[in-house]
mmCIF file of C-alpha atoms in Angstrom:
data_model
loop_
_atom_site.group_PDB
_atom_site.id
_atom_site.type_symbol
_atom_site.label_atom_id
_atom_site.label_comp_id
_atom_site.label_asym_id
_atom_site.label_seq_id
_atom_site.Cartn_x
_atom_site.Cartn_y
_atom_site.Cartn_z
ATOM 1 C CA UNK Y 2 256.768 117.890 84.995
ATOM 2 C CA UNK Y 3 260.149 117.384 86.966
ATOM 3 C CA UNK Y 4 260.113 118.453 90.902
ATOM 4 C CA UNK Y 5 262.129 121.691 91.237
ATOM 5 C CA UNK Y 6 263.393 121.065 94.888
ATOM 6 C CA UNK Y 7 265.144 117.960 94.228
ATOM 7 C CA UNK Y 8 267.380 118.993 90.558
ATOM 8 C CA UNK Y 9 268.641 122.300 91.611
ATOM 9 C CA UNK Y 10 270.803 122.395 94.288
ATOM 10 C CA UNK Y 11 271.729 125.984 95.641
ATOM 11 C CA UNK Y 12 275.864 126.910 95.929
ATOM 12 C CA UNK Y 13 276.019 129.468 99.130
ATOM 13 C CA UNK Y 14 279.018 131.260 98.650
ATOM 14 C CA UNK Y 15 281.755 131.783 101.286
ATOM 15 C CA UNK Y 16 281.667 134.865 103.265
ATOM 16 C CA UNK Y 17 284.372 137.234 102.929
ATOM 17 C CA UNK Y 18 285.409 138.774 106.082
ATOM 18 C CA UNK Y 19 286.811 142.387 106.414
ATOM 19 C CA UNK Y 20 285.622 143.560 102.940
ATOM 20 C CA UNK Y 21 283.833 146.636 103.833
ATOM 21 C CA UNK Y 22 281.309 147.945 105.731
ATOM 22 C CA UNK Y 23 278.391 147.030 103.147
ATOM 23 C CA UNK Y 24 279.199 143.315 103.373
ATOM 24 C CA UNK Y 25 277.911 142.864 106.894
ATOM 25 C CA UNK Y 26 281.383 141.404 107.900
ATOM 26 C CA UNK Y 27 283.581 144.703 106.987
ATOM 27 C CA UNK Y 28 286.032 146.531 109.859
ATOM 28 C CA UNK Y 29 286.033 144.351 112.832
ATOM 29 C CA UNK Y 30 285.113 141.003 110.698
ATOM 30 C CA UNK Y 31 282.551 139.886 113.287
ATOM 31 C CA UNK Y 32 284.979 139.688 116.125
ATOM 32 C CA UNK Y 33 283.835 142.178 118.447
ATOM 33 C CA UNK Y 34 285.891 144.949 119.744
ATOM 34 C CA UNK Y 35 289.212 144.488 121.578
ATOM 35 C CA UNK Y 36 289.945 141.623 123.547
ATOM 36 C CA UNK Y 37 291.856 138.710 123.202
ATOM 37 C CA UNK Y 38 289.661 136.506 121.394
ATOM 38 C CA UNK Y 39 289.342 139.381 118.848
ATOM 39 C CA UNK Y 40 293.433 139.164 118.307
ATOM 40 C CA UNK Y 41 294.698 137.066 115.424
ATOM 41 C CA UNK Y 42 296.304 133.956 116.119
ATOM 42 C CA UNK Y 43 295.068 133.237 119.491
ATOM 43 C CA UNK Y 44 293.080 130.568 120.595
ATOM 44 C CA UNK Y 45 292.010 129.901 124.461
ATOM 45 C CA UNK Y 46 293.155 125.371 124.666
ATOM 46 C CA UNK Y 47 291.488 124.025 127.155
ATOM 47 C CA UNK Y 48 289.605 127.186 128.675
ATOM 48 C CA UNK Y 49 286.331 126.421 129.872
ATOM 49 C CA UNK Y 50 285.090 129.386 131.514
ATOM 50 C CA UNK Y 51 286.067 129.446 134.635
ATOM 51 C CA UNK Y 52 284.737 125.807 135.236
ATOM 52 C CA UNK Y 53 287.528 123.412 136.551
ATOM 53 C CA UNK Y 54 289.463 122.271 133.351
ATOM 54 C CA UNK Y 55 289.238 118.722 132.453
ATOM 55 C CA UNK Y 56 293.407 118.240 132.623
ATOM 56 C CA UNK Y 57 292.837 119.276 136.246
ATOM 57 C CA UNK Y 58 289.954 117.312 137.311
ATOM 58 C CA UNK Y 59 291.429 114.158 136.824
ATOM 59 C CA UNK Y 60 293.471 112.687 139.349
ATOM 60 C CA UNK Y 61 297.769 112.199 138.531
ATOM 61 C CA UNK Y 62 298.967 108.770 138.286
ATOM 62 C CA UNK Y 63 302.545 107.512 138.693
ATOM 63 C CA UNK Y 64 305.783 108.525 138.666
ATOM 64 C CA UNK Y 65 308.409 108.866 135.932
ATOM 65 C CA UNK Y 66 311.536 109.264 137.226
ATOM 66 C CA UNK Y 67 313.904 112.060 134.953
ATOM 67 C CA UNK Y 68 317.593 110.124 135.338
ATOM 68 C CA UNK Y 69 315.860 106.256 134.374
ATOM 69 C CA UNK Y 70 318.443 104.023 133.849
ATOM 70 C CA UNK Y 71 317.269 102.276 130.314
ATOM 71 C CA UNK Y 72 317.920 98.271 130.529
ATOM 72 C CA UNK Y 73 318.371 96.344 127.440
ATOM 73 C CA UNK Y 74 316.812 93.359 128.258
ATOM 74 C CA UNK Y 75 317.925 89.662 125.888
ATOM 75 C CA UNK Y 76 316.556 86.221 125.945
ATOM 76 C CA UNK Y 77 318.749 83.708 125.950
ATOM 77 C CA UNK Y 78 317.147 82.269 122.657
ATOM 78 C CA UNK Y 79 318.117 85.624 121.062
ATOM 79 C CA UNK Y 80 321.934 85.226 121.807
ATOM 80 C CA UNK Y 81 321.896 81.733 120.040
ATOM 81 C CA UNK Y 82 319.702 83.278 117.157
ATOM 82 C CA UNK Y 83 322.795 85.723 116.809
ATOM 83 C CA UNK Y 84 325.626 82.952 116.900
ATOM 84 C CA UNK Y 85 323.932 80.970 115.008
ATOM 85 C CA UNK Y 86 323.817 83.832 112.010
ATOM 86 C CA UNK Y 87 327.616 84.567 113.038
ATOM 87 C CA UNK Y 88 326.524 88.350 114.186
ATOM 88 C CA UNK Y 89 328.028 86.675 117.690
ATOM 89 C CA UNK Y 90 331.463 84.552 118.442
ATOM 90 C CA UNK Y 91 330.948 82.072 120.927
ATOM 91 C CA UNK Y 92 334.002 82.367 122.613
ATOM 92 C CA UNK Y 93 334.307 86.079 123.156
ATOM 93 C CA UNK Y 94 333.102 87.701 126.314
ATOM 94 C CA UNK Y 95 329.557 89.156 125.598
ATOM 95 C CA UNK Y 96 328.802 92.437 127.602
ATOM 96 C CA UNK Y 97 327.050 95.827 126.985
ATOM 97 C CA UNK Y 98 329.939 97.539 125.195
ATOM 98 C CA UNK Y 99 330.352 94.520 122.937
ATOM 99 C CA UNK Y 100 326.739 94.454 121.931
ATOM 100 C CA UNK Y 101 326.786 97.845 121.444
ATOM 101 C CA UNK Y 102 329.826 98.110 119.204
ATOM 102 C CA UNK Y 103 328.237 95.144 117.151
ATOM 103 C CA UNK Y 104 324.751 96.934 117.027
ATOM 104 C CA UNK Y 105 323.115 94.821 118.572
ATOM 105 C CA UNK Y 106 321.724 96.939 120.782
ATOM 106 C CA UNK Y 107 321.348 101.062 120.884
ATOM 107 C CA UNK Y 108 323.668 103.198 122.658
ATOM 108 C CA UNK Y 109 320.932 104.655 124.948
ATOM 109 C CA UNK Y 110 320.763 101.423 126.879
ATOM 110 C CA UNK Y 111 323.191 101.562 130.197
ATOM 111 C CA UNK Y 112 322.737 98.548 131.805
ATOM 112 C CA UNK Y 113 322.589 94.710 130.335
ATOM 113 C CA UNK Y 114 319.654 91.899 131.189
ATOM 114 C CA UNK Y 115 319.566 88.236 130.204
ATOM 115 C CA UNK Y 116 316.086 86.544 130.592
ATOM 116 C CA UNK Y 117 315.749 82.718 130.253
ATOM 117 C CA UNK Y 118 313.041 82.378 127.593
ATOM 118 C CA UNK Y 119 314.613 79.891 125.026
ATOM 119 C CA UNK Y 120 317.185 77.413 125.309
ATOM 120 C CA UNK Y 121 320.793 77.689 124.416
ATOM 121 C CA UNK Y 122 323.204 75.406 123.202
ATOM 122 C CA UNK Y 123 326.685 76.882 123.193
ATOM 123 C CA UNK Y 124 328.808 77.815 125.915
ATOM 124 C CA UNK Y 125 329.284 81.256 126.025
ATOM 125 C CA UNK Y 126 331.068 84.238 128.347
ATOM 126 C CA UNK Y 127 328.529 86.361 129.690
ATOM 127 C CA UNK Y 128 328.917 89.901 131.706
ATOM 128 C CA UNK Y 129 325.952 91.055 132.740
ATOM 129 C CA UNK Y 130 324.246 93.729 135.416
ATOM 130 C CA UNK Y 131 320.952 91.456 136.078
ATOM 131 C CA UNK Y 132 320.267 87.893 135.165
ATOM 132 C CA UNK Y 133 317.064 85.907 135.928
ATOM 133 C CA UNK Y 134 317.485 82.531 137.840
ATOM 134 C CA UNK Y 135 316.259 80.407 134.743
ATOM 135 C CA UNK Y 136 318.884 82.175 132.462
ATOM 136 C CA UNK Y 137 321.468 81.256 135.125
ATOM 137 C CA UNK Y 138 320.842 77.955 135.637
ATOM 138 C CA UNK Y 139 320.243 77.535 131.364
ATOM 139 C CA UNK Y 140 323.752 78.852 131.184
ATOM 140 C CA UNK Y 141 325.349 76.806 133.994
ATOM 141 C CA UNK Y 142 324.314 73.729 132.778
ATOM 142 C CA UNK Y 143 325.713 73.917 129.205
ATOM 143 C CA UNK Y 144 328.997 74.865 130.879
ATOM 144 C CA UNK Y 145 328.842 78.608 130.608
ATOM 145 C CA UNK Y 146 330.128 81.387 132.585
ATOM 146 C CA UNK Y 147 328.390 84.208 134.175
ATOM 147 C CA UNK Y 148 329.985 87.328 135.845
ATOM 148 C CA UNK Y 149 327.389 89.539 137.758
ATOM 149 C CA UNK Y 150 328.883 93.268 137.940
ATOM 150 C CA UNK Y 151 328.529 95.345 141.258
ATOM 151 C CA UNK Y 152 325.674 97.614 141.694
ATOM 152 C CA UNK Y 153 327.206 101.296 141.950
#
């Protein structure tokens, strides 16, 4: 003889809310009377009665300014990737509008940053708003030109 308990399995079916009064769940649907959490759609986020809320216990950390500047920072081994797959001439002068117009970088970015990671071999034009010291002296030394523009 086969144990009962473990071949039939029992299928509860769902409870059907607001179906009449005979159901146990009929008129109000087991939500009480009035009240908000008896309204449809409405849920209380982050409500935990009357206890300090989590979102407010926890202290506030930095500061994110609303009118950041976005700087589009390049390594110098980038801009010789780029002239070396002739997205780049050389001999042009290489600023933030000329990147931008090649696509080379998004149009969000308003100011222009050359870091020194890399080496570079060509002499190139540069117009920048920051440079780091390595970049400059990379640049220098292969005989290129760097033009720093005025902070506003």
């Amino acid at each position: 003889m086969t144990n009962l308990n473990s071949t039939v399995q029992i299928k509860i079916k769902k409870m059907r809310v607001g179906r009449g009064i005979g159901s146990g769940k009929g008129k109000t649907s087991g939500r009480g009377v009035k009240g908000q959490k008896s309204r449809s759609g409405v849920a209380i986020k982050s409500f935990e009665g009357g206890q300090m809320p989590l979102y407010r216990r926890l202290p506030k950390r930095g500061f994110k300014p609303i009118k950041r500047e976005k700087i589009a920072i390049i390594n110098l081994d980038k801009i010789q990737r780029l002239i070396e797959a002739k997205k780049i001439n050389k001999d042009s002068l290489i600023n933030i509008d000329f990147l931008k117009k090649n696509k080379i970088i998004n149009k969000s970015f308003h100011k222009f940053k050359v870091l020194g990671s890399g080496e570079i071999k060509d002499k190139i034009n540069l117009s920048v708003d920051f440079i780091s010291k390595s970049a400059k002296e990379k640049l220098e030394k292969v005989g290129g030109t760097v033009n720093l523009k005025q902070k506003d």
